[in-house]
Tab-separated table of C-alpha atoms in Angstrom:
chain	number	residue	atom	x	y	z
A	1	UNK	CA	-1.641	-19.460	-33.020
A	2	UNK	CA	-0.667	-16.278	-34.808
A	3	UNK	CA	-2.705	-13.517	-36.496
A	4	UNK	CA	-1.922	-10.131	-38.073
A	5	UNK	CA	-3.986	-6.926	-38.142
A	6	UNK	CA	-4.018	-4.095	-40.617
A	7	UNK	CA	-1.116	-2.343	-38.903
A	8	UNK	CA	1.106	-5.337	-39.520
A	9	UNK	CA	1.323	-6.214	-35.846
A	10	UNK	CA	1.410	-9.920	-35.204
A	11	UNK	CA	-0.478	-11.271	-32.180
A	12	UNK	CA	0.735	-14.529	-30.706
A	13	UNK	CA	-1.595	-16.726	-28.618
A	14	UNK	CA	0.390	-19.232	-26.566
A	15	UNK	CA	-1.270	-22.639	-26.340
A	16	UNK	CA	-1.199	-23.898	-22.719
A	17	UNK	CA	-1.757	-27.483	-23.799
A	18	UNK	CA	1.943	-28.393	-23.760
A	19	UNK	CA	2.559	-26.951	-20.288
A	20	UNK	CA	-0.544	-28.668	-18.963
A	21	UNK	CA	0.678	-31.958	-20.405
A	22	UNK	CA	4.028	-31.448	-18.718
A	23	UNK	CA	2.297	-30.782	-15.388
A	24	UNK	CA	0.143	-33.877	-15.792
A	25	UNK	CA	3.205	-35.933	-16.628
A	26	UNK	CA	5.028	-34.679	-13.530
A	27	UNK	CA	2.042	-35.464	-11.322
A	28	UNK	CA	1.830	-38.966	-12.758
A	29	UNK	CA	5.553	-39.496	-12.186
A	30	UNK	CA	5.200	-38.342	-8.588
A	31	UNK	CA	2.266	-40.651	-7.995
A	32	UNK	CA	4.167	-43.570	-9.521
A	33	UNK	CA	7.148	-42.834	-7.297
A	34	UNK	CA	4.953	-42.744	-4.196
A	35	UNK	CA	3.497	-46.105	-5.122
A	36	UNK	CA	6.902	-47.777	-5.223
A	37	UNK	CA	7.761	-49.914	-2.237
A	38	UNK	CA	10.814	-49.083	-0.196
A	39	UNK	CA	12.767	-51.965	-1.730
A	40	UNK	CA	11.901	-50.928	-5.271
A	41	UNK	CA	12.884	-47.345	-4.488
A	42	UNK	CA	16.279	-48.502	-3.231
A	43	UNK	CA	16.815	-50.613	-6.343
A	44	UNK	CA	15.832	-47.707	-8.554
A	45	UNK	CA	18.245	-45.378	-6.748
A	46	UNK	CA	21.027	-47.929	-7.119
A	47	UNK	CA	20.410	-48.228	-10.860
A	48	UNK	CA	20.241	-44.460	-11.380
A	49	UNK	CA	23.293	-43.687	-9.251
A	50	UNK	CA	26.338	-42.531	-11.202
A	51	UNK	CA	29.574	-43.279	-9.371
A	52	UNK	CA	31.511	-41.016	-11.699
A	53	UNK	CA	29.366	-37.948	-10.958
A	54	UNK	CA	31.988	-35.429	-9.829
A	55	UNK	CA	29.368	-33.086	-8.391
A	56	UNK	CA	28.694	-35.404	-5.447
A	57	UNK	CA	30.793	-34.378	-2.455
A	58	UNK	CA	31.207	-37.715	-0.654
A	59	UNK	CA	33.649	-38.866	1.982
A	60	UNK	CA	36.075	-41.653	0.996
A	61	UNK	CA	34.026	-44.200	2.963
A	62	UNK	CA	30.800	-43.036	1.344
A	63	UNK	CA	32.440	-43.313	-2.083
A	64	UNK	CA	33.571	-46.848	-1.235
A	65	UNK	CA	30.057	-47.737	-0.100
A	66	UNK	CA	28.623	-46.293	-3.291
A	67	UNK	CA	31.103	-48.234	-5.417
A	68	UNK	CA	30.252	-51.477	-3.618
A	69	UNK	CA	26.561	-50.760	-4.003
A	70	UNK	CA	27.040	-50.202	-7.723
A	71	UNK	CA	29.535	-52.909	-8.592
A	72	UNK	CA	28.522	-55.677	-6.150
A	73	UNK	CA	24.826	-55.069	-5.628
A	74	UNK	CA	23.939	-58.622	-6.719
A	75	UNK	CA	26.544	-60.226	-4.431
A	76	UNK	CA	25.915	-58.294	-1.199
A	77	UNK	CA	23.225	-59.292	1.257
A	78	UNK	CA	24.001	-56.369	3.595
A	79	UNK	CA	25.743	-53.015	3.216
A	80	UNK	CA	26.017	-50.096	5.613
A	81	UNK	CA	28.243	-47.036	5.886
A	82	UNK	CA	28.727	-46.040	9.539
A	83	UNK	CA	30.329	-42.594	9.720
A	84	UNK	CA	29.000	-41.194	13.020
A	85	UNK	CA	31.410	-43.138	15.203
A	86	UNK	CA	34.972	-42.877	16.527
A	87	UNK	CA	36.238	-45.200	13.797
A	88	UNK	CA	34.030	-44.819	10.685
A	89	UNK	CA	33.603	-48.088	8.784
A	90	UNK	CA	31.902	-49.697	5.832
A	91	UNK	CA	30.156	-52.928	6.806
A	92	UNK	CA	28.980	-55.457	4.251
A	93	UNK	CA	28.200	-59.155	3.964
A	94	UNK	CA	29.088	-61.196	0.894
A	95	UNK	CA	25.915	-63.125	0.108
A	96	UNK	CA	27.259	-66.314	-1.541
A	97	UNK	CA	29.782	-66.999	1.262
A	98	UNK	CA	27.996	-65.188	4.135
A	99	UNK	CA	31.316	-63.588	5.091
A	100	UNK	CA	31.006	-60.252	6.938
A	101	UNK	CA	33.647	-57.578	6.311
A	102	UNK	CA	34.400	-54.268	8.065
A	103	UNK	CA	36.583	-51.713	6.268
A	104	UNK	CA	38.103	-48.591	7.813
A	105	UNK	CA	40.375	-46.019	6.174
A	106	UNK	CA	43.357	-44.001	7.419
A	107	UNK	CA	43.612	-45.708	10.811
A	108	UNK	CA	47.285	-45.438	11.704
A	109	UNK	CA	47.132	-48.107	14.431
A	110	UNK	CA	45.361	-50.727	12.322
A	111	UNK	CA	48.472	-52.542	11.119
A	112	UNK	CA	50.133	-52.284	14.535
A	113	UNK	CA	47.035	-53.780	16.168
A	114	UNK	CA	47.094	-56.703	13.727
A	115	UNK	CA	50.774	-57.377	14.449
A	116	UNK	CA	50.178	-57.163	18.206
A	117	UNK	CA	47.315	-59.657	18.019
A	118	UNK	CA	49.499	-62.024	15.996
A	119	UNK	CA	52.107	-61.954	18.774
A	120	UNK	CA	49.444	-62.565	21.413
A	121	UNK	CA	48.018	-65.463	19.382
A	122	UNK	CA	51.454	-67.059	19.142
A	123	UNK	CA	52.093	-66.632	22.873
A	124	UNK	CA	48.604	-67.633	24.089
A	125	UNK	CA	47.187	-70.761	22.398
A	126	UNK	CA	43.751	-70.462	24.110
A	127	UNK	CA	43.275	-66.936	22.721
A	128	UNK	CA	42.166	-67.995	19.243
A	129	UNK	CA	39.398	-70.485	20.171
A	130	UNK	CA	38.126	-68.224	22.967
A	131	UNK	CA	37.969	-65.336	20.502
A	132	UNK	CA	35.903	-67.386	18.047
A	133	UNK	CA	33.462	-68.461	20.757
A	134	UNK	CA	33.057	-65.056	22.397
A	135	UNK	CA	32.717	-63.131	19.130
A	136	UNK	CA	29.914	-65.463	18.090
A	137	UNK	CA	28.412	-65.193	21.583
A	138	UNK	CA	28.328	-61.386	21.286
A	139	UNK	CA	27.086	-61.358	17.691
A	140	UNK	CA	24.230	-63.767	18.431
A	141	UNK	CA	22.963	-61.292	21.049
A	142	UNK	CA	23.492	-58.111	19.016
A	143	UNK	CA	26.219	-56.887	21.395
A	144	UNK	CA	29.121	-56.810	18.941
A	145	UNK	CA	28.686	-53.348	17.391
A	146	UNK	CA	30.618	-50.503	19.086
A	147	UNK	CA	28.471	-47.784	17.502
A	148	UNK	CA	25.426	-49.244	19.305
A	149	UNK	CA	27.213	-49.609	22.644
A	150	UNK	CA	28.487	-53.168	22.202
A	151	UNK	CA	32.009	-54.616	22.218
A	152	UNK	CA	33.905	-54.738	18.946
A	153	UNK	CA	36.373	-57.449	17.976
A	154	UNK	CA	39.463	-55.618	19.248
A	155	UNK	CA	37.884	-54.838	22.630
A	156	UNK	CA	36.775	-58.466	23.078
A	157	UNK	CA	40.260	-59.707	22.182
A	158	UNK	CA	41.836	-57.291	24.680
A	159	UNK	CA	39.449	-58.539	27.390
A	160	UNK	CA	40.515	-62.131	26.687
A	161	UNK	CA	44.218	-61.186	26.638
A	162	UNK	CA	43.893	-59.387	29.976
A	163	UNK	CA	42.036	-62.373	31.470
A	164	UNK	CA	44.765	-64.796	30.344
A	165	UNK	CA	47.541	-62.492	31.565
A	166	UNK	CA	46.138	-62.227	35.093
A	167	UNK	CA	45.323	-65.945	35.190
A	168	UNK	CA	48.882	-66.872	34.225
A	169	UNK	CA	50.325	-64.477	36.820
A	170	UNK	CA	48.063	-65.922	39.529
A	171	UNK	CA	49.115	-69.481	38.642
A	172	UNK	CA	52.791	-68.515	38.708
A	173	UNK	CA	52.641	-66.598	42.006
A	174	UNK	CA	50.737	-69.307	43.858
A	175	UNK	CA	52.456	-72.248	42.133
A	176	UNK	CA	49.128	-73.512	40.789
A	177	UNK	CA	49.260	-75.792	37.725
A	178	UNK	CA	47.954	-73.749	34.799
A	179	UNK	CA	45.595	-75.992	32.867
A	180	UNK	CA	44.373	-74.968	29.412
A	181	UNK	CA	40.982	-76.679	29.381
A	182	UNK	CA	38.926	-74.452	27.080
A	183	UNK	CA	35.667	-75.211	28.863
A	184	UNK	CA	37.139	-74.185	32.217
A	185	UNK	CA	38.674	-71.046	30.687
A	186	UNK	CA	35.319	-70.006	29.204
A	187	UNK	CA	33.580	-70.456	32.555
A	188	UNK	CA	36.324	-68.478	34.332
A	189	UNK	CA	36.058	-65.688	31.725
A	190	UNK	CA	32.305	-65.405	32.299
A	191	UNK	CA	32.869	-65.486	36.059
A	192	UNK	CA	35.435	-62.674	35.942
A	193	UNK	CA	33.594	-60.244	33.665
A	194	UNK	CA	30.069	-61.345	34.569
A	195	UNK	CA	30.356	-61.479	38.380
A	196	UNK	CA	33.640	-60.153	39.777
A	197	UNK	CA	34.883	-57.269	37.627
A	198	UNK	CA	33.811	-53.732	38.588
A	199	UNK	CA	33.449	-51.794	35.328
A	200	UNK	CA	32.376	-48.693	37.268
A	201	UNK	CA	35.721	-48.140	39.012
A	202	UNK	CA	38.322	-50.303	37.232
A	203	UNK	CA	40.114	-49.922	33.900
A	204	UNK	CA	42.034	-52.526	31.888
A	205	UNK	CA	45.498	-52.413	30.338
A	206	UNK	CA	47.383	-55.185	28.531
A	207	UNK	CA	50.731	-53.383	28.634
A	208	UNK	CA	53.555	-54.704	30.845
A	209	UNK	CA	51.984	-58.182	31.032
A	210	UNK	CA	48.624	-56.712	32.001
A	211	UNK	CA	47.348	-54.664	34.950
A	212	UNK	CA	44.229	-52.927	36.269
A	213	UNK	CA	44.001	-49.249	37.198
A	214	UNK	CA	41.401	-47.030	38.924
A	215	UNK	CA	39.401	-45.087	36.355
A	216	UNK	CA	39.197	-42.125	38.712
A	217	UNK	CA	42.955	-41.835	39.271
A	218	UNK	CA	44.843	-38.661	38.439
A	219	UNK	CA	45.645	-38.593	34.747
A	220	UNK	CA	43.074	-41.330	34.050
A	221	UNK	CA	39.754	-39.810	35.062
A	222	UNK	CA	39.484	-37.372	32.159
A	223	UNK	CA	40.151	-40.180	29.685
A	224	UNK	CA	38.451	-43.269	31.076
A	225	UNK	CA	35.613	-42.038	33.295
A	226	UNK	CA	32.381	-40.915	31.643
A	227	UNK	CA	29.936	-39.365	34.141
A	228	UNK	CA	26.969	-39.909	31.823
A	229	UNK	CA	28.085	-43.494	31.079
A	230	UNK	CA	29.726	-44.541	34.313
A	231	UNK	CA	29.490	-48.262	33.529
A	232	UNK	CA	31.209	-47.941	30.137
A	233	UNK	CA	34.280	-50.123	29.890
A	234	UNK	CA	37.601	-48.359	30.417
A	235	UNK	CA	40.312	-50.022	28.332
A	236	UNK	CA	43.674	-48.493	27.521
A	237	UNK	CA	44.786	-48.524	23.907
A	238	UNK	CA	48.148	-50.343	23.926
A	239	UNK	CA	49.459	-47.951	21.258
A	240	UNK	CA	48.084	-44.733	22.751
A	241	UNK	CA	47.593	-44.621	26.536
A	242	UNK	CA	45.501	-41.457	26.171
A	243	UNK	CA	42.895	-43.298	24.076
A	244	UNK	CA	40.073	-45.401	25.513
A	245	UNK	CA	39.269	-48.469	23.400
A	246	UNK	CA	36.240	-49.225	25.567
A	247	UNK	CA	34.643	-45.767	25.367
A	248	UNK	CA	31.998	-46.791	22.796
A	249	UNK	CA	30.973	-49.817	24.919
A	250	UNK	CA	28.391	-48.023	27.044
A	251	UNK	CA	26.098	-51.089	27.283
A	252	UNK	CA	28.483	-52.923	29.580
A	253	UNK	CA	25.762	-53.530	32.187
A	254	UNK	CA	23.797	-55.532	29.608
A	255	UNK	CA	26.955	-57.294	28.402
A	256	UNK	CA	27.946	-58.120	31.982
A	257	UNK	CA	24.467	-59.517	32.637
A	258	UNK	CA	24.681	-61.712	29.530
A	259	UNK	CA	28.026	-63.075	30.813
A	260	UNK	CA	26.497	-63.799	34.215
A	261	UNK	CA	23.530	-65.653	32.704
A	262	UNK	CA	25.848	-67.669	30.442
A	263	UNK	CA	27.934	-68.607	33.489
A	264	UNK	CA	24.899	-69.825	35.417
A	265	UNK	CA	23.637	-71.820	32.417
A	266	UNK	CA	26.996	-73.540	31.940
A	267	UNK	CA	27.322	-74.308	35.641
A	268	UNK	CA	23.871	-75.887	35.643
A	269	UNK	CA	25.155	-78.460	33.138
A	270	UNK	CA	28.523	-79.216	34.782
A	271	UNK	CA	27.765	-78.980	38.523
A	272	UNK	CA	25.964	-81.645	40.539
A	273	UNK	CA	23.107	-82.309	40.057
A	274	UNK	CA	23.782	-81.622	36.383
A	275	UNK	CA	21.026	-80.732	33.952
A	276	UNK	CA	21.260	-83.139	31.031
A	277	UNK	CA	21.715	-81.674	27.577
A	278	UNK	CA	22.886	-82.872	24.180
A	279	UNK	CA	25.496	-80.104	23.945
A	280	UNK	CA	26.637	-77.909	26.833
A	281	UNK	CA	28.044	-75.212	24.555
A	282	UNK	CA	24.834	-75.111	22.485
A	283	UNK	CA	23.019	-74.004	25.651
A	284	UNK	CA	24.584	-70.534	25.269
A	285	UNK	CA	25.541	-70.516	21.565
A	286	UNK	CA	22.625	-71.112	19.182
A	287	UNK	CA	23.922	-73.546	16.537
A	288	UNK	CA	23.366	-72.615	12.904
A	289	UNK	CA	22.638	-75.049	10.080
A	290	UNK	CA	26.229	-74.640	8.900
A	291	UNK	CA	27.481	-75.637	12.362
A	292	UNK	CA	25.247	-78.707	12.370
A	293	UNK	CA	26.521	-79.751	8.933
A	294	UNK	CA	30.128	-79.315	10.082
A	295	UNK	CA	29.452	-81.313	13.249
A	296	UNK	CA	27.959	-84.160	11.196
A	297	UNK	CA	30.923	-84.085	8.822
A	298	UNK	CA	33.427	-84.130	11.710
A	299	UNK	CA	31.643	-87.040	13.394
A	300	UNK	CA	31.715	-89.014	10.147
A	301	UNK	CA	35.420	-88.234	9.708
A	302	UNK	CA	36.184	-89.394	13.256
A	303	UNK	CA	34.235	-92.622	12.752
A	304	UNK	CA	35.984	-93.312	9.439
A	305	UNK	CA	39.389	-92.700	11.025
A	306	UNK	CA	38.554	-95.048	13.879
A	307	UNK	CA	37.379	-97.740	11.457
A	308	UNK	CA	40.565	-97.392	9.432
A	309	UNK	CA	42.692	-97.671	12.567
A	310	UNK	CA	40.728	-100.665	13.858
A	311	UNK	CA	40.940	-102.280	10.410
A	312	UNK	CA	44.660	-101.736	10.263
A	313	UNK	CA	45.049	-103.138	13.803
A	314	UNK	CA	42.935	-106.165	12.875
A	315	UNK	CA	44.998	-106.810	9.739
A	316	UNK	CA	48.197	-106.461	11.732
A	317	UNK	CA	46.894	-108.895	14.388
A	318	UNK	CA	45.856	-111.395	11.697
A	319	UNK	CA	49.264	-111.100	10.105
A	320	UNK	CA	50.966	-111.682	13.456
A	321	UNK	CA	48.777	-114.736	14.071
A	322	UNK	CA	49.606	-116.096	10.640
A	323	UNK	CA	53.326	-115.533	11.187
A	324	UNK	CA	53.143	-117.325	14.548
A	325	UNK	CA	51.232	-120.202	12.978
A	326	UNK	CA	53.775	-120.517	10.179
A	327	UNK	CA	56.626	-120.422	12.677
A	328	UNK	CA	54.964	-123.114	14.808
A	329	UNK	CA	54.413	-125.346	11.801
A	330	UNK	CA	58.008	-124.853	10.723
A	331	UNK	CA	59.297	-125.767	14.183
A	332	UNK	CA	57.063	-128.882	14.317
A	333	UNK	CA	58.337	-130.025	10.916
A	334	UNK	CA	61.951	-129.586	12.033
A	335	UNK	CA	61.359	-131.663	15.188
A	336	UNK	CA	59.775	-134.479	13.143
A	337	UNK	CA	62.727	-134.594	10.796
A	338	UNK	CA	65.182	-134.690	13.724
A	339	UNK	CA	63.358	-137.571	15.458
A	340	UNK	CA	63.233	-139.606	12.304
């Protein structure tokens, strides 16, 4: 409101109503925000986030995570940016297909590691199925994340490669037939790393056809021995011998115990007296609904193939019988004509 006096001076009275309304509005907004559930708050943040905001100083991985969160928010069932680790990654799961993906950036050995694993897969046929089984074994127990002390995919694959290398060398040196029964190989893997291997003193290398080395040796101790995590796995990076692939795996005691228990469970079903079970492998690997559906489909396919083969064999046998009958009748007719 304004007023003027005789001297021509204008007095202005500021109305505090507008500022009070603004304060009330802010308080209401704050209360509404506090009332939102955590899920609603996340959804609201995702909707309000502007990927093109140049003022946000984000790392490349964080920018990728933000882009995925913005562009694929309806298709992702899980998304996490893990930056506080030796190899920062973006982890996400595609909801419709349930496929999990890990993405890392600027890792110079990534392509070399992929090419090396391809060569190992070509040279070692058991490597692929053992990798599938053991990765699922680790994931089902929450032991597959390096940033939480578990074994990542590359470390697990290197453990399998080393196991196969030493097994092949032992068979060659002692002239023992090297069988490739996957069940036996799985049991031997669990026996080696669950019972026999000393993670406290021994390191693993897959170079030069594979060898073990003492973690406390000169030139190795500073790299592979961790006083605060003495049981962490020591595994040489095949591309950089001064790098320890197993350094993040500080929960090796728990992993080793899980291998030992799996070994004992499997032996209880294959040794005498055997404990009966519908599936020996299911005793250590919890089957999912997808696995059950695939198993049913495979059984049906096998039965159909067997029926087709038996049907074809039956038709072939009937045809042979008919041909023999026709031949016999033809011979009998010829003999009758000759006698007459």
